[in-house]
mmCIF file of C-alpha atoms in Angstrom:
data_model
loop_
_atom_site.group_PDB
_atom_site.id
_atom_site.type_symbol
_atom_site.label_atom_id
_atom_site.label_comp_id
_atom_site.label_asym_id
_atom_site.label_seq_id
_atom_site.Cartn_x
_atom_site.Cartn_y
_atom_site.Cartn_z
ATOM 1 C CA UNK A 17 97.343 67.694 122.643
ATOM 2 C CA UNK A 18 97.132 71.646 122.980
ATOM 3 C CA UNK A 19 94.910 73.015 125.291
ATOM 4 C CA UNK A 20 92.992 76.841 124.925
ATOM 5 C CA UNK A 21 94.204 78.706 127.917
ATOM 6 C CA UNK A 22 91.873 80.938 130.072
ATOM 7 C CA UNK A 23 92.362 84.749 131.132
ATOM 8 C CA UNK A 24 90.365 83.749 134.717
ATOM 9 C CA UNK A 25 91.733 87.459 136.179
ATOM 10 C CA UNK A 26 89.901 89.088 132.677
ATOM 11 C CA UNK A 27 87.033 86.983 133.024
ATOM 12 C CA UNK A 28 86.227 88.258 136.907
ATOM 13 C CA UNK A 29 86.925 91.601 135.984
ATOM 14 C CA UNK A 30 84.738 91.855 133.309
ATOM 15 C CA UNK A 31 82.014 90.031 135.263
ATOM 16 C CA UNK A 32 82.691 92.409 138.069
ATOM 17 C CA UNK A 33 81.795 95.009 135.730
ATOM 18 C CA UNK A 34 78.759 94.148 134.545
ATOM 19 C CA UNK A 35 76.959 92.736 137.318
ATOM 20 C CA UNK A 36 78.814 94.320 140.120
ATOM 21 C CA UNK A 37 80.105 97.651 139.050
ATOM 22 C CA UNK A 38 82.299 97.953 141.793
ATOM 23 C CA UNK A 39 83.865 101.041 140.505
ATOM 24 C CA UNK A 40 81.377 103.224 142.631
ATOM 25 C CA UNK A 41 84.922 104.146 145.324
ATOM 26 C CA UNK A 42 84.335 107.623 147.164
ATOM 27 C CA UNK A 43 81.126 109.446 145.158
ATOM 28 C CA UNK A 44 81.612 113.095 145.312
ATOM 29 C CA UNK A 45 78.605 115.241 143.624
ATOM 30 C CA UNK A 46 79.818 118.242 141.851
ATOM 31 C CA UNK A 47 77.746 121.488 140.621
ATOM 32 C CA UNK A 48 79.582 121.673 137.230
ATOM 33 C CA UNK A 49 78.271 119.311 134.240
ATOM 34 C CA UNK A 50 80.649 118.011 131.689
ATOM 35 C CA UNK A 51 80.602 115.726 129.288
ATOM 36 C CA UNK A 52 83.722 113.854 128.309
ATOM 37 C CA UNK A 53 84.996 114.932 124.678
ATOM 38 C CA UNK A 54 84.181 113.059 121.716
ATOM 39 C CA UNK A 55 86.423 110.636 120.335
ATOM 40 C CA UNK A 56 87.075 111.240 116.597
ATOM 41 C CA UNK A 57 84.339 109.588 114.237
ATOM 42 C CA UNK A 58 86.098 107.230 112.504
ATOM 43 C CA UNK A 59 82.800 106.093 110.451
ATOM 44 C CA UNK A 60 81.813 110.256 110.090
ATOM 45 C CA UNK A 61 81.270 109.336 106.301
ATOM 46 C CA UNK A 62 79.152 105.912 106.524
ATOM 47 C CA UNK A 63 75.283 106.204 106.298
ATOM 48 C CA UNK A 64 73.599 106.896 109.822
ATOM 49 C CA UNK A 65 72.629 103.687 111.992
ATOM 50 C CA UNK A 66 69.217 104.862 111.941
ATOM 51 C CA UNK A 67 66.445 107.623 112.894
ATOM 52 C CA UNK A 68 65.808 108.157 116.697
ATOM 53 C CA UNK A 69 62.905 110.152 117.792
ATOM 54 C CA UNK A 70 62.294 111.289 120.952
ATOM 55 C CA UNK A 71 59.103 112.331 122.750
ATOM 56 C CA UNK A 72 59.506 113.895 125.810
ATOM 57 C CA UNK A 73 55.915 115.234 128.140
ATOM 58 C CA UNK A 74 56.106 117.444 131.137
ATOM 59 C CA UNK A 75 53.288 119.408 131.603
ATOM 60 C CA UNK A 76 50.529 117.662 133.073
ATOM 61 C CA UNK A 77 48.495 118.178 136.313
ATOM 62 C CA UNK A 78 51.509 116.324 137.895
ATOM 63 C CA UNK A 79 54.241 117.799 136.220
ATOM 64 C CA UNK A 80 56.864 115.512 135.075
ATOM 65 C CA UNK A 81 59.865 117.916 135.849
ATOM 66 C CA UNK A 82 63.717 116.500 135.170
ATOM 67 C CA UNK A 83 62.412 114.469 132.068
ATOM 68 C CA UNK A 84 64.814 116.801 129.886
ATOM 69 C CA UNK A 85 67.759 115.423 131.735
ATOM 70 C CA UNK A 86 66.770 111.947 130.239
ATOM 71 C CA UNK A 87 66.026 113.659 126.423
ATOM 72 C CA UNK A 88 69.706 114.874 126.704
ATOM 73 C CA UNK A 89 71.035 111.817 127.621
ATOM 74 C CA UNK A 90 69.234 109.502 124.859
ATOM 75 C CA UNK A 91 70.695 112.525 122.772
ATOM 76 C CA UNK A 92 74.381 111.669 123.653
ATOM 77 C CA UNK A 93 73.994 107.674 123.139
ATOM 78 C CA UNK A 94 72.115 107.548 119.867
ATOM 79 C CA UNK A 95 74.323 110.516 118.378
ATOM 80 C CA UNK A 96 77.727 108.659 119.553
ATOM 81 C CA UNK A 97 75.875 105.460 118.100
ATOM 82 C CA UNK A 98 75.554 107.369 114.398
ATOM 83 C CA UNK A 99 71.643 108.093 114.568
ATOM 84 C CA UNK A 100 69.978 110.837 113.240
ATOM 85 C CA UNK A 101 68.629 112.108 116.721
ATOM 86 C CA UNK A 102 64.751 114.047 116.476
ATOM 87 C CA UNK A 103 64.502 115.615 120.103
ATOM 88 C CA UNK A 104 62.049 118.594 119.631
ATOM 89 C CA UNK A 105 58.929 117.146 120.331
ATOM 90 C CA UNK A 106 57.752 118.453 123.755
ATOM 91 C CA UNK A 107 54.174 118.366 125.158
ATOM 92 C CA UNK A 108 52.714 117.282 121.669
ATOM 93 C CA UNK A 109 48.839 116.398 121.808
ATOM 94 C CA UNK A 110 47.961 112.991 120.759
ATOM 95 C CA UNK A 111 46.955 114.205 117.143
ATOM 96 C CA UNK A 112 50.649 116.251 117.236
ATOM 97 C CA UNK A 113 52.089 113.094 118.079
ATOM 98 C CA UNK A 114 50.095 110.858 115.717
ATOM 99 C CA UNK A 115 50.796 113.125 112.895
ATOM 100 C CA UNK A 116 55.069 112.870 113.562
ATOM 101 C CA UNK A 117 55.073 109.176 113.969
ATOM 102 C CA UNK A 118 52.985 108.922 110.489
ATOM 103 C CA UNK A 119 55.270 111.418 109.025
ATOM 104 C CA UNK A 120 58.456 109.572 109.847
ATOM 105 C CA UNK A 121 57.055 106.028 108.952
ATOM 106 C CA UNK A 122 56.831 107.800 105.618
ATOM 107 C CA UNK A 123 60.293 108.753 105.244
ATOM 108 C CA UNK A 124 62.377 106.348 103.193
ATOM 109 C CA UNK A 125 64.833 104.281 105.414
ATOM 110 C CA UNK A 126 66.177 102.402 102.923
ATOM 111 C CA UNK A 127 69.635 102.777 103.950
ATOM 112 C CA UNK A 128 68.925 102.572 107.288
ATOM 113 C CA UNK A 129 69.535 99.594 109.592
ATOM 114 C CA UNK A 130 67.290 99.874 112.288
ATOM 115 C CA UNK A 131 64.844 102.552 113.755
ATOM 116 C CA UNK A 132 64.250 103.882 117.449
ATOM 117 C CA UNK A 133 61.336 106.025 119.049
ATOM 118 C CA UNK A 134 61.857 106.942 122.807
ATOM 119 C CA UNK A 135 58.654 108.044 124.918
ATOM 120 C CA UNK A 136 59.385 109.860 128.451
ATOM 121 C CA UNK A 137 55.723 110.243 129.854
ATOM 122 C CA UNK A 138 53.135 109.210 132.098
ATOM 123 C CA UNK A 139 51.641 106.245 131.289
ATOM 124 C CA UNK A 140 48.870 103.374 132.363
ATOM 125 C CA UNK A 141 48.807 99.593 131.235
ATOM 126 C CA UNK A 142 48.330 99.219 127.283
ATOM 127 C CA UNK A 143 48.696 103.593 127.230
ATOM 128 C CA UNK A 144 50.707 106.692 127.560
ATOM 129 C CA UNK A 145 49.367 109.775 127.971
ATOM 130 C CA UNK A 146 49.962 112.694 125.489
ATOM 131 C CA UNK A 147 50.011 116.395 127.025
ATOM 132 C CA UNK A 148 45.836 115.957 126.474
ATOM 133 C CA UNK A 149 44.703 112.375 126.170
ATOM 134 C CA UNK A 150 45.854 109.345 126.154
ATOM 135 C CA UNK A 151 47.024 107.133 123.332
ATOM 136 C CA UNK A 152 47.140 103.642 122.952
ATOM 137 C CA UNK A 153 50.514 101.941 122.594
ATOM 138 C CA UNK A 154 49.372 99.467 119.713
ATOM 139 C CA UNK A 155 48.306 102.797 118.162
ATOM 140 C CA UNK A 156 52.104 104.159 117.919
ATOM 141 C CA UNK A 157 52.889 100.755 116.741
ATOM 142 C CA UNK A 158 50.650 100.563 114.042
ATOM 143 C CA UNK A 159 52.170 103.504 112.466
ATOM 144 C CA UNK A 160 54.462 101.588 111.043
ATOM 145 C CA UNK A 161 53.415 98.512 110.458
ATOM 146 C CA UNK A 162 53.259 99.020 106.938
ATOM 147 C CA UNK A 163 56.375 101.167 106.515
ATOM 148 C CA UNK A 164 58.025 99.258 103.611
ATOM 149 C CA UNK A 165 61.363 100.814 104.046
ATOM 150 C CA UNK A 166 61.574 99.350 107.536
ATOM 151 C CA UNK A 167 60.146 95.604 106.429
ATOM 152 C CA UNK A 168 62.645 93.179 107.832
ATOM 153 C CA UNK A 169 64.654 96.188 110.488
ATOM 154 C CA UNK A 170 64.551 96.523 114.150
ATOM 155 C CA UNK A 171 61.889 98.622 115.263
ATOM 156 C CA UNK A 172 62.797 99.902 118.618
ATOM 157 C CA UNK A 173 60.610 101.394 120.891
ATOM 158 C CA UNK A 174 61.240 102.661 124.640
ATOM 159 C CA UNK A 175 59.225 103.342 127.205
ATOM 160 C CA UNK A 176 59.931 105.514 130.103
ATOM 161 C CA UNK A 177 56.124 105.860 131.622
ATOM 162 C CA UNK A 178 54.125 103.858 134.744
ATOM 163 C CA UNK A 179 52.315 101.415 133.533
ATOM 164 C CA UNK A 180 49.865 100.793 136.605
ATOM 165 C CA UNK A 181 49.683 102.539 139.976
ATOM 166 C CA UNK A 182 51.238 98.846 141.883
ATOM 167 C CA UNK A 183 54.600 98.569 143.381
ATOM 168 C CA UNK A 184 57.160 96.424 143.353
ATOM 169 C CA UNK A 185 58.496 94.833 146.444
ATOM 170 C CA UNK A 186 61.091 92.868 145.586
ATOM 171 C CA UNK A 187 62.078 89.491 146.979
ATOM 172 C CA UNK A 188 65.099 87.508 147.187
ATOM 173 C CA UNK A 189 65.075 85.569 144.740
ATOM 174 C CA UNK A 190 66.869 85.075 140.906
ATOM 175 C CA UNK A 191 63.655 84.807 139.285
ATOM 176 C CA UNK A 192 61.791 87.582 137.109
ATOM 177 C CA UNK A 193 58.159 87.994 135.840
ATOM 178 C CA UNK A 194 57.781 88.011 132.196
ATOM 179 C CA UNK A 195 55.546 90.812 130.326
ATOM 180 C CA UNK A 196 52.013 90.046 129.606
ATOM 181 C CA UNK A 197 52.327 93.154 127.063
ATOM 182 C CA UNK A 198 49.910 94.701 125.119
ATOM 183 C CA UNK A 199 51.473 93.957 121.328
ATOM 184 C CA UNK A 200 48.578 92.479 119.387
ATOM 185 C CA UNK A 201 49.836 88.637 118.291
ATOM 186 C CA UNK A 202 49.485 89.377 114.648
ATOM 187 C CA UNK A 203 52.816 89.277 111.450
ATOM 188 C CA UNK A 204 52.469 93.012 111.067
ATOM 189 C CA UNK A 205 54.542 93.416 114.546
ATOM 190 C CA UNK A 206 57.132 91.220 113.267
ATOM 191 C CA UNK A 207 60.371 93.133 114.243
ATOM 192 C CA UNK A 208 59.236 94.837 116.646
ATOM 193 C CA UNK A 209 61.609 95.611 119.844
ATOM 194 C CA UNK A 210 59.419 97.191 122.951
ATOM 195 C CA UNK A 211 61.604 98.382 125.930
ATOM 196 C CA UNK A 212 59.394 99.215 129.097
ATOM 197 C CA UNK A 213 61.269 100.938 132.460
ATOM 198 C CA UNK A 214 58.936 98.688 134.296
ATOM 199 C CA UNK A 215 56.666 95.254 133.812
ATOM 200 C CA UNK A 216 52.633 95.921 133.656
ATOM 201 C CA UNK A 217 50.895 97.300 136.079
ATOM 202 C CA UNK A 218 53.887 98.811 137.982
ATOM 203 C CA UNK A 219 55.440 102.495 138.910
ATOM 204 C CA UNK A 220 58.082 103.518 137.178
ATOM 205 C CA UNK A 221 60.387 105.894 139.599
ATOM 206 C CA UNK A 222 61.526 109.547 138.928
ATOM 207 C CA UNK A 223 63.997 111.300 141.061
ATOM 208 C CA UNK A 224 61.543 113.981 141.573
ATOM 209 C CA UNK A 225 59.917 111.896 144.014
ATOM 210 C CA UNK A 226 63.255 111.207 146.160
ATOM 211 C CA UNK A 227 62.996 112.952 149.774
ATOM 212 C CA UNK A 228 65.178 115.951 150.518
ATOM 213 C CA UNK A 229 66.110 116.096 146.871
ATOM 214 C CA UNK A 230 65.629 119.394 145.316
ATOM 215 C CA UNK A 231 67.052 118.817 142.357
ATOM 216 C CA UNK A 232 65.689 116.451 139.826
ATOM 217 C CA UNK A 233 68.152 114.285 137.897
ATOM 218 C CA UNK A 234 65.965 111.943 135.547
ATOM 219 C CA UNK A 235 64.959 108.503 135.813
ATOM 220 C CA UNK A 236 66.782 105.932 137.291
ATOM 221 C CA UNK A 237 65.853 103.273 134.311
ATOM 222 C CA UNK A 238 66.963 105.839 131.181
ATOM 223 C CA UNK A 239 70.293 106.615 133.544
ATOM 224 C CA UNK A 240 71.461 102.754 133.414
ATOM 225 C CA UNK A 241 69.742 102.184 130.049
ATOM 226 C CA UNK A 242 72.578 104.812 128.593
ATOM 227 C CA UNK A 243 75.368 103.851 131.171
ATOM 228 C CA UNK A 244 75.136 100.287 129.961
ATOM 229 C CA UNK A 245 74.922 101.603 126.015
ATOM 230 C CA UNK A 246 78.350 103.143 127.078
ATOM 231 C CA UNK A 247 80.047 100.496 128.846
ATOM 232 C CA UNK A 248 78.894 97.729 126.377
ATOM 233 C CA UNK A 249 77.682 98.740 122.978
ATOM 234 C CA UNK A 250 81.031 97.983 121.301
ATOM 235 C CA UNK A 251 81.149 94.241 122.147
ATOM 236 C CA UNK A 252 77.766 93.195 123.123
ATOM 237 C CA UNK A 253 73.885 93.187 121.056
ATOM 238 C CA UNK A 254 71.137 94.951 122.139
ATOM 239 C CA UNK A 255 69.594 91.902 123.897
ATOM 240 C CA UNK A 256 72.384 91.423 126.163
ATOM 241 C CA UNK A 257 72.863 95.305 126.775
ATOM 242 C CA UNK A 258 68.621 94.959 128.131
ATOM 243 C CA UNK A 259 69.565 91.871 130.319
ATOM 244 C CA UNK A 260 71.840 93.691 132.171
ATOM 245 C CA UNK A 261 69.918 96.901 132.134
ATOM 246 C CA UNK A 262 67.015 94.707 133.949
ATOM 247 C CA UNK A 263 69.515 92.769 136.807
ATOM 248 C CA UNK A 264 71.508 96.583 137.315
ATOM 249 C CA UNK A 265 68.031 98.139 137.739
ATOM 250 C CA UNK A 266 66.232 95.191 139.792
ATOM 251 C CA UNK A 267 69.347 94.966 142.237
ATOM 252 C CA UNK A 268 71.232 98.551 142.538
ATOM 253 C CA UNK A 269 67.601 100.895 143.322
ATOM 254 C CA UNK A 270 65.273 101.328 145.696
ATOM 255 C CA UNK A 271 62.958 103.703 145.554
ATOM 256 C CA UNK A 272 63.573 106.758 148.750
ATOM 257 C CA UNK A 273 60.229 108.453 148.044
ATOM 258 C CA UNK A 274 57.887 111.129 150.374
ATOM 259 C CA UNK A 275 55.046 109.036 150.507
ATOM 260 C CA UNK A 276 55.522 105.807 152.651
ATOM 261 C CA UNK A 277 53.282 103.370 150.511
ATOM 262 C CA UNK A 278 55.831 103.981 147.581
ATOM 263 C CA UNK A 279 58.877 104.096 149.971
ATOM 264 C CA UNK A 280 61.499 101.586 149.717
ATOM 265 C CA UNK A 281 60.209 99.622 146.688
ATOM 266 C CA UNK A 282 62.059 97.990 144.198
ATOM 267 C CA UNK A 283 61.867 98.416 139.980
ATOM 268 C CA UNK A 284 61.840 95.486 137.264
ATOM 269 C CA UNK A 285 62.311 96.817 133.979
ATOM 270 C CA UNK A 286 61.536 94.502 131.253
ATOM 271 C CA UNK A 287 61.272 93.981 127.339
ATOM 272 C CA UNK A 288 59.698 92.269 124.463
ATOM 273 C CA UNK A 289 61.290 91.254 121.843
ATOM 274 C CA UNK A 290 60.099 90.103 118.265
ATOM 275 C CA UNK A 291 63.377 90.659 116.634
ATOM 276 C CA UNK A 292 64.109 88.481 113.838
ATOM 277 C CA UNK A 293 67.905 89.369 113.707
ATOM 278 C CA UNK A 294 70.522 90.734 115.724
ATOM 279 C CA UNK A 295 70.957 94.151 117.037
ATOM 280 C CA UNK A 296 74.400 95.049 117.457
ATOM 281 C CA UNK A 297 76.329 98.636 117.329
ATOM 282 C CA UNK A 298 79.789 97.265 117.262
ATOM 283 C CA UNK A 299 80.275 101.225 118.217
ATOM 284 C CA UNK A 300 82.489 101.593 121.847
ATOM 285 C CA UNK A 301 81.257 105.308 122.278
ATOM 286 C CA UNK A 302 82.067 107.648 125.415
ATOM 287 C CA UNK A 303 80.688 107.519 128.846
ATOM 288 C CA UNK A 304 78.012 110.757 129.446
ATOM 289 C CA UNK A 305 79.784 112.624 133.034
ATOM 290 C CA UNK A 306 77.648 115.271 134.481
ATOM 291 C CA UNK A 307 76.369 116.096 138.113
ATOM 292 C CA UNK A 308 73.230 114.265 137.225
ATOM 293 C CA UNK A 309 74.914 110.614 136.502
ATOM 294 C CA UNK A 310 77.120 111.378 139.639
ATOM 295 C CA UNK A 311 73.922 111.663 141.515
ATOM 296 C CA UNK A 312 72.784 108.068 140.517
ATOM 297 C CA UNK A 313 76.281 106.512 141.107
ATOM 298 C CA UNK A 314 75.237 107.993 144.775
ATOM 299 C CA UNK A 315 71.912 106.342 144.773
ATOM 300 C CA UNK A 316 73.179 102.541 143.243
ATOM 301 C CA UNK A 317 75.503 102.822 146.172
ATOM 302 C CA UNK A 318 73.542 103.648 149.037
ATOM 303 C CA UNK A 319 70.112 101.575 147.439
ATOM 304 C CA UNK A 320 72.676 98.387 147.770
ATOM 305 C CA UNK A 321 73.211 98.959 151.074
ATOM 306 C CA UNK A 322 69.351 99.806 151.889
ATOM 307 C CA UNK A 323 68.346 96.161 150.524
ATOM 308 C CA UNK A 324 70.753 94.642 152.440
ATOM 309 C CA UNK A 325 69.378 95.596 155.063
ATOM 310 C CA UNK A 326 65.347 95.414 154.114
ATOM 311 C CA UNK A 327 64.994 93.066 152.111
ATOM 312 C CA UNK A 328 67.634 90.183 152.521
ATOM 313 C CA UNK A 329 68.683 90.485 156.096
ATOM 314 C CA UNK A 330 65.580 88.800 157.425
ATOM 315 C CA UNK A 331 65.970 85.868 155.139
ATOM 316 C CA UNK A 332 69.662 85.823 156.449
ATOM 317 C CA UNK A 333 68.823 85.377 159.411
ATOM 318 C CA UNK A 334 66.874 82.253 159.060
ATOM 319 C CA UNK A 335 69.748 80.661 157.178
ATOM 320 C CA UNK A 336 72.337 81.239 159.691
ATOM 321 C CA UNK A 337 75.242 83.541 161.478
ATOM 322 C CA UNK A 338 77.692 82.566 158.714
ATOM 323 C CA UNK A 339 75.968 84.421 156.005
ATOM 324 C CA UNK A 340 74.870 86.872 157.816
ATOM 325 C CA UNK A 341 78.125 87.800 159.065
ATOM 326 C CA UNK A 342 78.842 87.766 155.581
ATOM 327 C CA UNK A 343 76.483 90.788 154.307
ATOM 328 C CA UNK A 344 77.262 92.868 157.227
ATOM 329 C CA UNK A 345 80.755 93.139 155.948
ATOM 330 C CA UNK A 346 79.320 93.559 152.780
ATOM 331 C CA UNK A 347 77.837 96.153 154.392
ATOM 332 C CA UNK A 348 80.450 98.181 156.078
#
């Protein structure tokens, strides 16, 4: 009788790496971006992956300043992932906007597999708000609907917006909420992927909010969104990219903000999916290394330490002077 042996020592590391990233060592923020070189395209002649649009909003009565630091990084991750990238659509009106997304659902995608729209705004439950009104969400969806080219392809759409003016607090337990949503329940949306930076009703965090922090770096959900493309998208689907987007999220950031009601509070990203088949790159493409992402590898590590300390240590200490001996060397 043979018997399948087990790399255990792989099998931790890998673990480690995805739910752990322990690789955060001394952080060291440095004034000069870079971005490591490309690896040669080995698939340079194969039809793209896909169109990506992206639709970024800034200028509103509160200005929504850093957002081009997430546009460049979607940039980066759906380039390396072979996608014809669309990035210049700043501060459109809703018509503007309207008039793009009918535009490109009229575009033949026949030889596409999949298609992705990105949306970096402010936004409210069911809406997003354009640079003058707002639009409904089912609108943008709708757009495409009957796009025949796309019949029976991902439709991916992300979300980086608010979705309510509520925060969340976080508690210690291994439960999450699911996503009421706002997709109507009809065939038409068959296909559809929605990925939201937070569940409904809920902030979504910026670090132009952080205290003391001049400089403004992105969003903290688009920052581990891409850094999980890059660790994972040669090995694992989309799905299981989004699960670990939502535990990294939900357990390395807290929010470190100037007004004390929004202080301290945790962020559950979430997503709905009405995929009919798999999404998978099978595309290993280069991590994006610039002053911005070290500034987050700062944040995961000192936001695990911070709900240590607020959140779980007062459960610890119901349960006992073992574990909580435990976390303070966890802490230290």
């Amino acid at each position: 009788m043979s018997s399948d042996r087990v790399d255990v020592g792989g099998l931790t590391q890998r673990l480690s790496e995805i739910f752990y990233d322990q690789a955060l060592g001394d952080i060291s923020i440095s004034v000069n971006d870079e971005i490591l070189p490309k690896t040669e395209d080995p698939l340079k002649e194969e039809s793209k992956y896909g169109d990506c649009y992206i639709f970024d909003y800034q200028d509103f009565e509160n200005p929504r300043p850093g957002s081009e630091k997430d546009v460049v990084r979607l940039e980066h991750d759906f380039c390396e992932l072979n996608f014809n990238v669309y990035s210049d659509y700043l501060d459109l009106t809703k018509q503007q906007t309207l008039d793009v997304l009918k535009m490109a659902a009229k575009k033949d995608h026949t030889r596409s597999k999949c298609f992705v729209c990105c949306f970096l705004t402010h936004g409210a439950p069911g809406k997003l708000l354009m640079h003058d009104k707002y639009i409904k969400i089912d609108d943008i969806l709708k757009c495409f609907s009957s796009c025949k080219s796309l019949e029976g392809k991902p439709k991916i759409f992300i979300f980086q917006a608010c979705r309510g003016g509520c925060c969340e607090e976080g508690v210690p337990c291994d439960s999450t909420d699911s996503d009421s949503g706002s997709v109507t329940d009809i065939p038409d949306f068959r296909d559809y992927l929605l990925i939201y930076s937070t569940y409904e009703g809920k902030i979504s965090f910026k670090t132009k909010d952080e205290k003391r922090e001049e400089n403004n770096h992105g969003s903290f959900f688009i920052d581990e969104l891409c850094r999980t493309l890059e660790q994972f998208s040669g090995e694992l689907d989309l799905l299981q990219i989004l699960t670990i987007v939502n535990y990294r999220v939900s357990h390395f950031y807290l929010s470190h903000t100037l007004e004390e009601e929004f202080d301290k509070k945790k962020q559950m990203p979430c997503f709905i999916s009405r995929l009919t088949t798999q999404v998978k790159f099978n595309r290993q493409i280069p991590m994006f290394v610039s002053n911005d992402t070290r500034y987050f590898d700062y944040r995961r590590s000192f936001s695990r330490k911070t709900i240590l300390k607020v959140i779980y240590l007062p459960v610890l200490l119901i349960y006992g002077q073992a574990l909580l001996k435990e976390v303070i060397k966890e802490m230290n």
